[in-house]
Coordinates of C-alpha atoms in Angstrom, one line a residue:
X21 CA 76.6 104.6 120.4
X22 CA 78.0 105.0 117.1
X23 CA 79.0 103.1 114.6
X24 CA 82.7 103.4 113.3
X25 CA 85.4 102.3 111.1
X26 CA 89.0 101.5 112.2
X27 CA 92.6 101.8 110.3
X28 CA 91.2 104.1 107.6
X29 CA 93.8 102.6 104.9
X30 CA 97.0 103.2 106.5
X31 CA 96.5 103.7 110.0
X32 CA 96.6 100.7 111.6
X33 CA 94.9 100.6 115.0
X34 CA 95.7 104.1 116.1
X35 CA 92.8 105.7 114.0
X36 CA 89.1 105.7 113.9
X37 CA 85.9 107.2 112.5
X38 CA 82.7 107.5 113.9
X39 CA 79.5 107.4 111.8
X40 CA 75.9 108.4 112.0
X41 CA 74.7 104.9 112.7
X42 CA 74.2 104.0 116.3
X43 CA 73.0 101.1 119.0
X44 CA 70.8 102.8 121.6
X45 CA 70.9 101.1 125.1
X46 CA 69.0 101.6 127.9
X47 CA 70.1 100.9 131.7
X48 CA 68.1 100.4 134.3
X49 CA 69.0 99.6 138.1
X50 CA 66.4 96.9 140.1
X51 CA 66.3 95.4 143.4
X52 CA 67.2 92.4 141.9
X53 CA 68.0 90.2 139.0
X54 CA 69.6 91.1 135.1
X55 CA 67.6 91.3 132.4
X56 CA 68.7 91.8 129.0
X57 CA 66.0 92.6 126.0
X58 CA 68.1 93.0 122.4
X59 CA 65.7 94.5 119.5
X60 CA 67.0 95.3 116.0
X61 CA 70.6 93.8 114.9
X62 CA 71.4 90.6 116.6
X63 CA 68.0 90.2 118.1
X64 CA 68.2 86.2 117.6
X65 CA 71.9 85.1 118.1
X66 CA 73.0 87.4 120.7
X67 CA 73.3 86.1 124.5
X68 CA 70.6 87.7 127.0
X69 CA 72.8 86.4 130.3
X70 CA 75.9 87.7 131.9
X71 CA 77.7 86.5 128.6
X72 CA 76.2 89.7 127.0
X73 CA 79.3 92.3 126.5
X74 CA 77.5 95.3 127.2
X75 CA 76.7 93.5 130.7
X76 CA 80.1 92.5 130.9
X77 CA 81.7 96.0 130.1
X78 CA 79.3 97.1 132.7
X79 CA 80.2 94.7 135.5
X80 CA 83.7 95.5 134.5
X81 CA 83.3 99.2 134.7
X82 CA 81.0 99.0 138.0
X83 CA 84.4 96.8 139.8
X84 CA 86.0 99.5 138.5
X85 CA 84.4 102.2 141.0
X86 CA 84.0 99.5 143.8
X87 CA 79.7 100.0 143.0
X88 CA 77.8 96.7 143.0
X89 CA 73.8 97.5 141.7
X90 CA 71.7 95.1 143.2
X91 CA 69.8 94.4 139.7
X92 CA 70.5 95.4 136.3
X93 CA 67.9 95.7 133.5
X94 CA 69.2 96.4 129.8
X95 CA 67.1 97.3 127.0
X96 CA 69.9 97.5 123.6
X97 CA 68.3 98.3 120.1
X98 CA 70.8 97.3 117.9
X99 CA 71.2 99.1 114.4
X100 CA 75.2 98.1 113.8
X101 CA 75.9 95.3 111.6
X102 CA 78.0 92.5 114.0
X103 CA 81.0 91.3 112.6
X104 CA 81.2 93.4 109.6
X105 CA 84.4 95.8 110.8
X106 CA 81.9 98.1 111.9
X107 CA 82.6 98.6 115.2
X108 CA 79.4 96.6 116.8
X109 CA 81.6 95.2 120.0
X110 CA 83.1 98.7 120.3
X111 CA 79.8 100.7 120.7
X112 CA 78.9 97.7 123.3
X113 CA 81.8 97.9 125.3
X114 CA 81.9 101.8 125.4
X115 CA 77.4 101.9 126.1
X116 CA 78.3 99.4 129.1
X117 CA 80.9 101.4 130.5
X118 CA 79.3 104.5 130.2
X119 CA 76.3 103.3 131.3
X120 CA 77.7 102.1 134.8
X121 CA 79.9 105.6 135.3
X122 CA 76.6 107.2 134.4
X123 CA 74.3 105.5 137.2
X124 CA 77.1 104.9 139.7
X125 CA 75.7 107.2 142.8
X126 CA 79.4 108.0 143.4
X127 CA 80.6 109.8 140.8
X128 CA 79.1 112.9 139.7
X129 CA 80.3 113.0 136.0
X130 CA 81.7 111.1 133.5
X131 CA 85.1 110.5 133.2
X132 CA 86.2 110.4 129.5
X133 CA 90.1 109.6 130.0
X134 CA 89.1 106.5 132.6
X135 CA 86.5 105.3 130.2
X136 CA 88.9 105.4 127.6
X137 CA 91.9 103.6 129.8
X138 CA 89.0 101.0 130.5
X139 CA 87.2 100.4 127.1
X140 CA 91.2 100.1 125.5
X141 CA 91.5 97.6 127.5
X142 CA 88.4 95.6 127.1
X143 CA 88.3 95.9 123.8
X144 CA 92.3 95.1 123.3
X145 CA 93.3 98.2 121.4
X146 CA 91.4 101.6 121.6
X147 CA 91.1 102.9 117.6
X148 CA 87.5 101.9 117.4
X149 CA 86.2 102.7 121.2
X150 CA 88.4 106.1 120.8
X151 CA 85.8 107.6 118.1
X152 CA 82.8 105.8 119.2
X153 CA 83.4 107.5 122.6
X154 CA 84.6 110.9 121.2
X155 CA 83.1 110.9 117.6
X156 CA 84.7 112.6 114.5
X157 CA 87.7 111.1 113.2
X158 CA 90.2 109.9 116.3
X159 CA 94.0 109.8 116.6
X160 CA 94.7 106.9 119.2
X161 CA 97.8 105.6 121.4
X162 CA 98.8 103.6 124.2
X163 CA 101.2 105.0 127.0
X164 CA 102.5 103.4 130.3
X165 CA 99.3 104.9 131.8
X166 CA 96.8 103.3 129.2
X167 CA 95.6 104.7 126.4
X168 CA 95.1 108.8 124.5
X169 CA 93.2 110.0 122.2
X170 CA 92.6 112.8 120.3
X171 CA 89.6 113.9 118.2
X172 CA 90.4 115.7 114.5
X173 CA 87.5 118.2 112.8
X174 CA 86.6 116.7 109.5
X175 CA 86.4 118.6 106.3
X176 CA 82.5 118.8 105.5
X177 CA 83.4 117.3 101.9
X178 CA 83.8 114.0 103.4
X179 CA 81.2 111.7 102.6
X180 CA 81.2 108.3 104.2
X181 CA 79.5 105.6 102.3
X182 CA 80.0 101.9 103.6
X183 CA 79.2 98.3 101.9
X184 CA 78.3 95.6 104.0
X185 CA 78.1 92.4 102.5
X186 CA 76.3 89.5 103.7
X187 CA 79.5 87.9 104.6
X188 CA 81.2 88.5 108.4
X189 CA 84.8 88.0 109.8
X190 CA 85.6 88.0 112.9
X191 CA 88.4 90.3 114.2
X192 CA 90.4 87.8 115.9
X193 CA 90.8 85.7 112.8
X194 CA 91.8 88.7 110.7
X195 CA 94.4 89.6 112.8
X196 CA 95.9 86.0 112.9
X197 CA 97.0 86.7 109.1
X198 CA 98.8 89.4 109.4
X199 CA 102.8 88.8 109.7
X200 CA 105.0 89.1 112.8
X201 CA 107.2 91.5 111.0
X202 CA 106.9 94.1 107.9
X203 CA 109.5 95.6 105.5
X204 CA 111.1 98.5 106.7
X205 CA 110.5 100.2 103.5
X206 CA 106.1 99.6 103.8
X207 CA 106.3 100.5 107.2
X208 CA 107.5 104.0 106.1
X209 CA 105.2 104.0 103.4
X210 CA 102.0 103.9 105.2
X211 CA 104.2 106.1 108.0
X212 CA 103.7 108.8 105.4
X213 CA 99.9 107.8 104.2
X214 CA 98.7 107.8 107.3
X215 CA 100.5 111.3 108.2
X216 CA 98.6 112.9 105.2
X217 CA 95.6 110.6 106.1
X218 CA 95.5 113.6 108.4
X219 CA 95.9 116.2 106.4
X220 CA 93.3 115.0 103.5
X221 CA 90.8 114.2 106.4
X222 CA 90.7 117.7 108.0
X223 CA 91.5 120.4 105.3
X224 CA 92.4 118.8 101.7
X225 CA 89.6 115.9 101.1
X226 CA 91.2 115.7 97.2
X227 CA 94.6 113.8 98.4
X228 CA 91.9 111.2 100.2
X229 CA 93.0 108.5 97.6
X230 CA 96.5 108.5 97.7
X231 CA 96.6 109.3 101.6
X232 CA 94.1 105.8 102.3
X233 CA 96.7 103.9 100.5
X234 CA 98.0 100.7 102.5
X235 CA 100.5 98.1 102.6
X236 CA 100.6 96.5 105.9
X237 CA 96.9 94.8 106.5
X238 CA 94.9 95.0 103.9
X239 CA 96.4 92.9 101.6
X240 CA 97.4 90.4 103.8
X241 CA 93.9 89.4 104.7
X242 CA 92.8 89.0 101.2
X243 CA 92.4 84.8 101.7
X244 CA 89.7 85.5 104.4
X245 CA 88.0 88.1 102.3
X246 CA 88.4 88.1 98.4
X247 CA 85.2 89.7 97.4
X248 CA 86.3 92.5 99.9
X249 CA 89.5 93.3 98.4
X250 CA 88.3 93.2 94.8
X251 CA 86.0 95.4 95.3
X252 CA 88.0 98.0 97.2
X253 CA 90.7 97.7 94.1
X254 CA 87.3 98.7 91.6
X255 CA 86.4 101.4 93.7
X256 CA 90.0 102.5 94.1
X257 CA 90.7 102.0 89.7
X258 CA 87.1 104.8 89.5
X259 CA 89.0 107.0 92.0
X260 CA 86.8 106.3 95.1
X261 CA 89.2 106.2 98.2
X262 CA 88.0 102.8 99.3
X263 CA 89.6 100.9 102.2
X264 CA 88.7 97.8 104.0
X265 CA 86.6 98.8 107.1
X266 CA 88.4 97.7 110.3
X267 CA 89.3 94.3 110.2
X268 CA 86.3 93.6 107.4
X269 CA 84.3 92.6 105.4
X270 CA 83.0 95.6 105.0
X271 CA 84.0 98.4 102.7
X272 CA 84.5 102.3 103.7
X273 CA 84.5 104.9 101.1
X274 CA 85.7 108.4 102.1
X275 CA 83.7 109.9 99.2
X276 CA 84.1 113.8 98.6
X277 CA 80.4 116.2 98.0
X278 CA 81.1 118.7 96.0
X279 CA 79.0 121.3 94.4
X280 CA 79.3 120.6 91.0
X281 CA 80.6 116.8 91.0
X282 CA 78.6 113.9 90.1
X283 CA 76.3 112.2 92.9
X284 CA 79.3 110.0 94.9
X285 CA 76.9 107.3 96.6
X286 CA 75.4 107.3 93.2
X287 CA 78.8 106.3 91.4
X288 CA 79.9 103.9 94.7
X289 CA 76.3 102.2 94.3
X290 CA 76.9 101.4 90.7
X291 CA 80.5 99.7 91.2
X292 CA 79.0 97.6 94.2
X293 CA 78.2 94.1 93.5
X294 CA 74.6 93.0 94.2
X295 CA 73.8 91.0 97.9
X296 CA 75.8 94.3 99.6
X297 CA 74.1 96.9 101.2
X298 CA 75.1 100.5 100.7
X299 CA 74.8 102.8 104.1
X300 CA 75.3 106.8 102.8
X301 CA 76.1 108.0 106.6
X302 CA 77.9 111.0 107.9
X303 CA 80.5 111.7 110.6
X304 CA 79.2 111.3 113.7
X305 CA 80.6 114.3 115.9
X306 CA 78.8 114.0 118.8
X307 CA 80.2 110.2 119.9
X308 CA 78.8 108.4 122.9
X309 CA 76.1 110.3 124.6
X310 CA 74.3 109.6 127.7
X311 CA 70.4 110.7 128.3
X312 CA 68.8 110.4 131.9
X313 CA 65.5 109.0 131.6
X314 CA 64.6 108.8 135.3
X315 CA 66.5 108.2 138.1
X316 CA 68.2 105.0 138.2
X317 CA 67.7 104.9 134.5
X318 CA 69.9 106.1 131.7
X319 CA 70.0 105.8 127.7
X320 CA 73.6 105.3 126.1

């Protein structure tokens, strides 16, 4: 499961990126029981029990297509940083879902579109489990039916380089300080940013600063993160297209390679204040993927 990073600037919960750091998860169905080992990330503080959410998202997934496993045994080696706007509880949702529609005797394939539908709905909006299921950079919606996605081919010039500080945030809180309503005129603003978002992502990675430019969340959430946003306005004073990575703390930098620029993650790292770590990834564009180990037994 990869990792990702939500809102990109100015799309706010309808786009995602996937990245080339991932949670591997291993199901297992027994005659009996759950078991949950957790190695890596999280090791320490995260629930072995029912409480898990990549048990939860399972159970939820396996009501789903009326399948009840006897027993359950889950083997999760964590690599994503939890609570960093990284995407950790959307690579958990989408491993348990997939996991269940993967060993579920009564389907023969994955469904992508149901997964999606269901993972939206765990998760509570679907810009984060949209590119961890489909990888690449994701456009995301809601309709009557549940939710759409779409995946977008990113230019090869975009470099993704995030800063995790030792600080987390949790999502919920974030979103309780942004406003009920926004000017008309911002809303248009970042109408426009995100609309060349698109643009700069797949085929002209030199507009990336201007098109990450935000006014509706960012900003607004500067209380519950301060180092965050004065760091992103450094970056963004050197030219970096920084944005605040999902709901935060963390920091995504759309970076651009090219052949005869200076070293970006070279640059980043030097405006980065110590105590944060720097993680030079890539676009993930594979997205979830599921390995069969053995019957009864899959990898996610």
């Amino acid at each position: 499961m990869p990792a990702t990073s939500a809102n990109l600037g100015p799309a706010f919960d309808c786009a995602g990126l996937a990245l080339t750091l991932h949670d591997v998860v291993e199901f297992a169905v027994r005659d009996g029981g759950l078991t949950v080992e957790v190695s890596g990330v999280g090791a320490r503080e995260l629930p072995t029990d029912e409480s898990h959410l990549v048990v939860r998202a399972f159970r939820a997934a396996c009501e789903q297509l009326g399948w009840a496993p006897p027993g359950l045994c889950v083997r999760a080696e964590n690599a994503i940083p939890q609570g960093r706007g990284m995407g950790s509880s959307a690579a958990a949702v989408v491993a348990g879902v997939m996991g269940a529609w993967a060993l579920c005797p009564d389907v023969e394939a994955v469904d992508a579109d149901a997964v999606l539908r269901l993972v939206s709905d765990i998760e509570g909006h679907p810009d984060n489990v949209a590119a961890c299921l489909l990888g690449g950079a994701t456009l995301s919606w809601t309709t009557p039916e549940g939710a759409r996605a779409d995946r977008l081919p990113v230019s090869d010039e975009v470099l993704p380089v995030v800063l995790v500080p030792e600080a987390t945030l949790s999502t919920h809180l974030a979103r309780t300080l942004l406003p009920a309503a926004v000017p008309h005129a911002d809303a248009a603003f970042n109408a426009a940013r995100a609309a060349l978002l698109v643009h700069a992502l797949v085929a002209e990675p030199a507009q990336l600063l201007e098109a990450t430019e935000d006014r509706l969340h960012q900003r607004q959430r500067a209380d519950a993160m301060p180092g965050t946003i004065a760091l992103v306005d450094r970056l963004r004073a050197a030219g970096h297209a920084a944005v605040v990575s999902g709901a935060g703390p963390s920091v995504l930098v759309l970076a651009r390679r090219t052949p005869d620029g200076p070293d970006p993650v070279r640059e980043v790292t030097g405006l980065t204040p110590d105590g944060w770590r720097v993680y030079p990834l890539e676009v993930d564009s594979h997205g979830a993927r599921v390995t069969r180990v053995a019957p009864g037994v899959s990898s996610s």
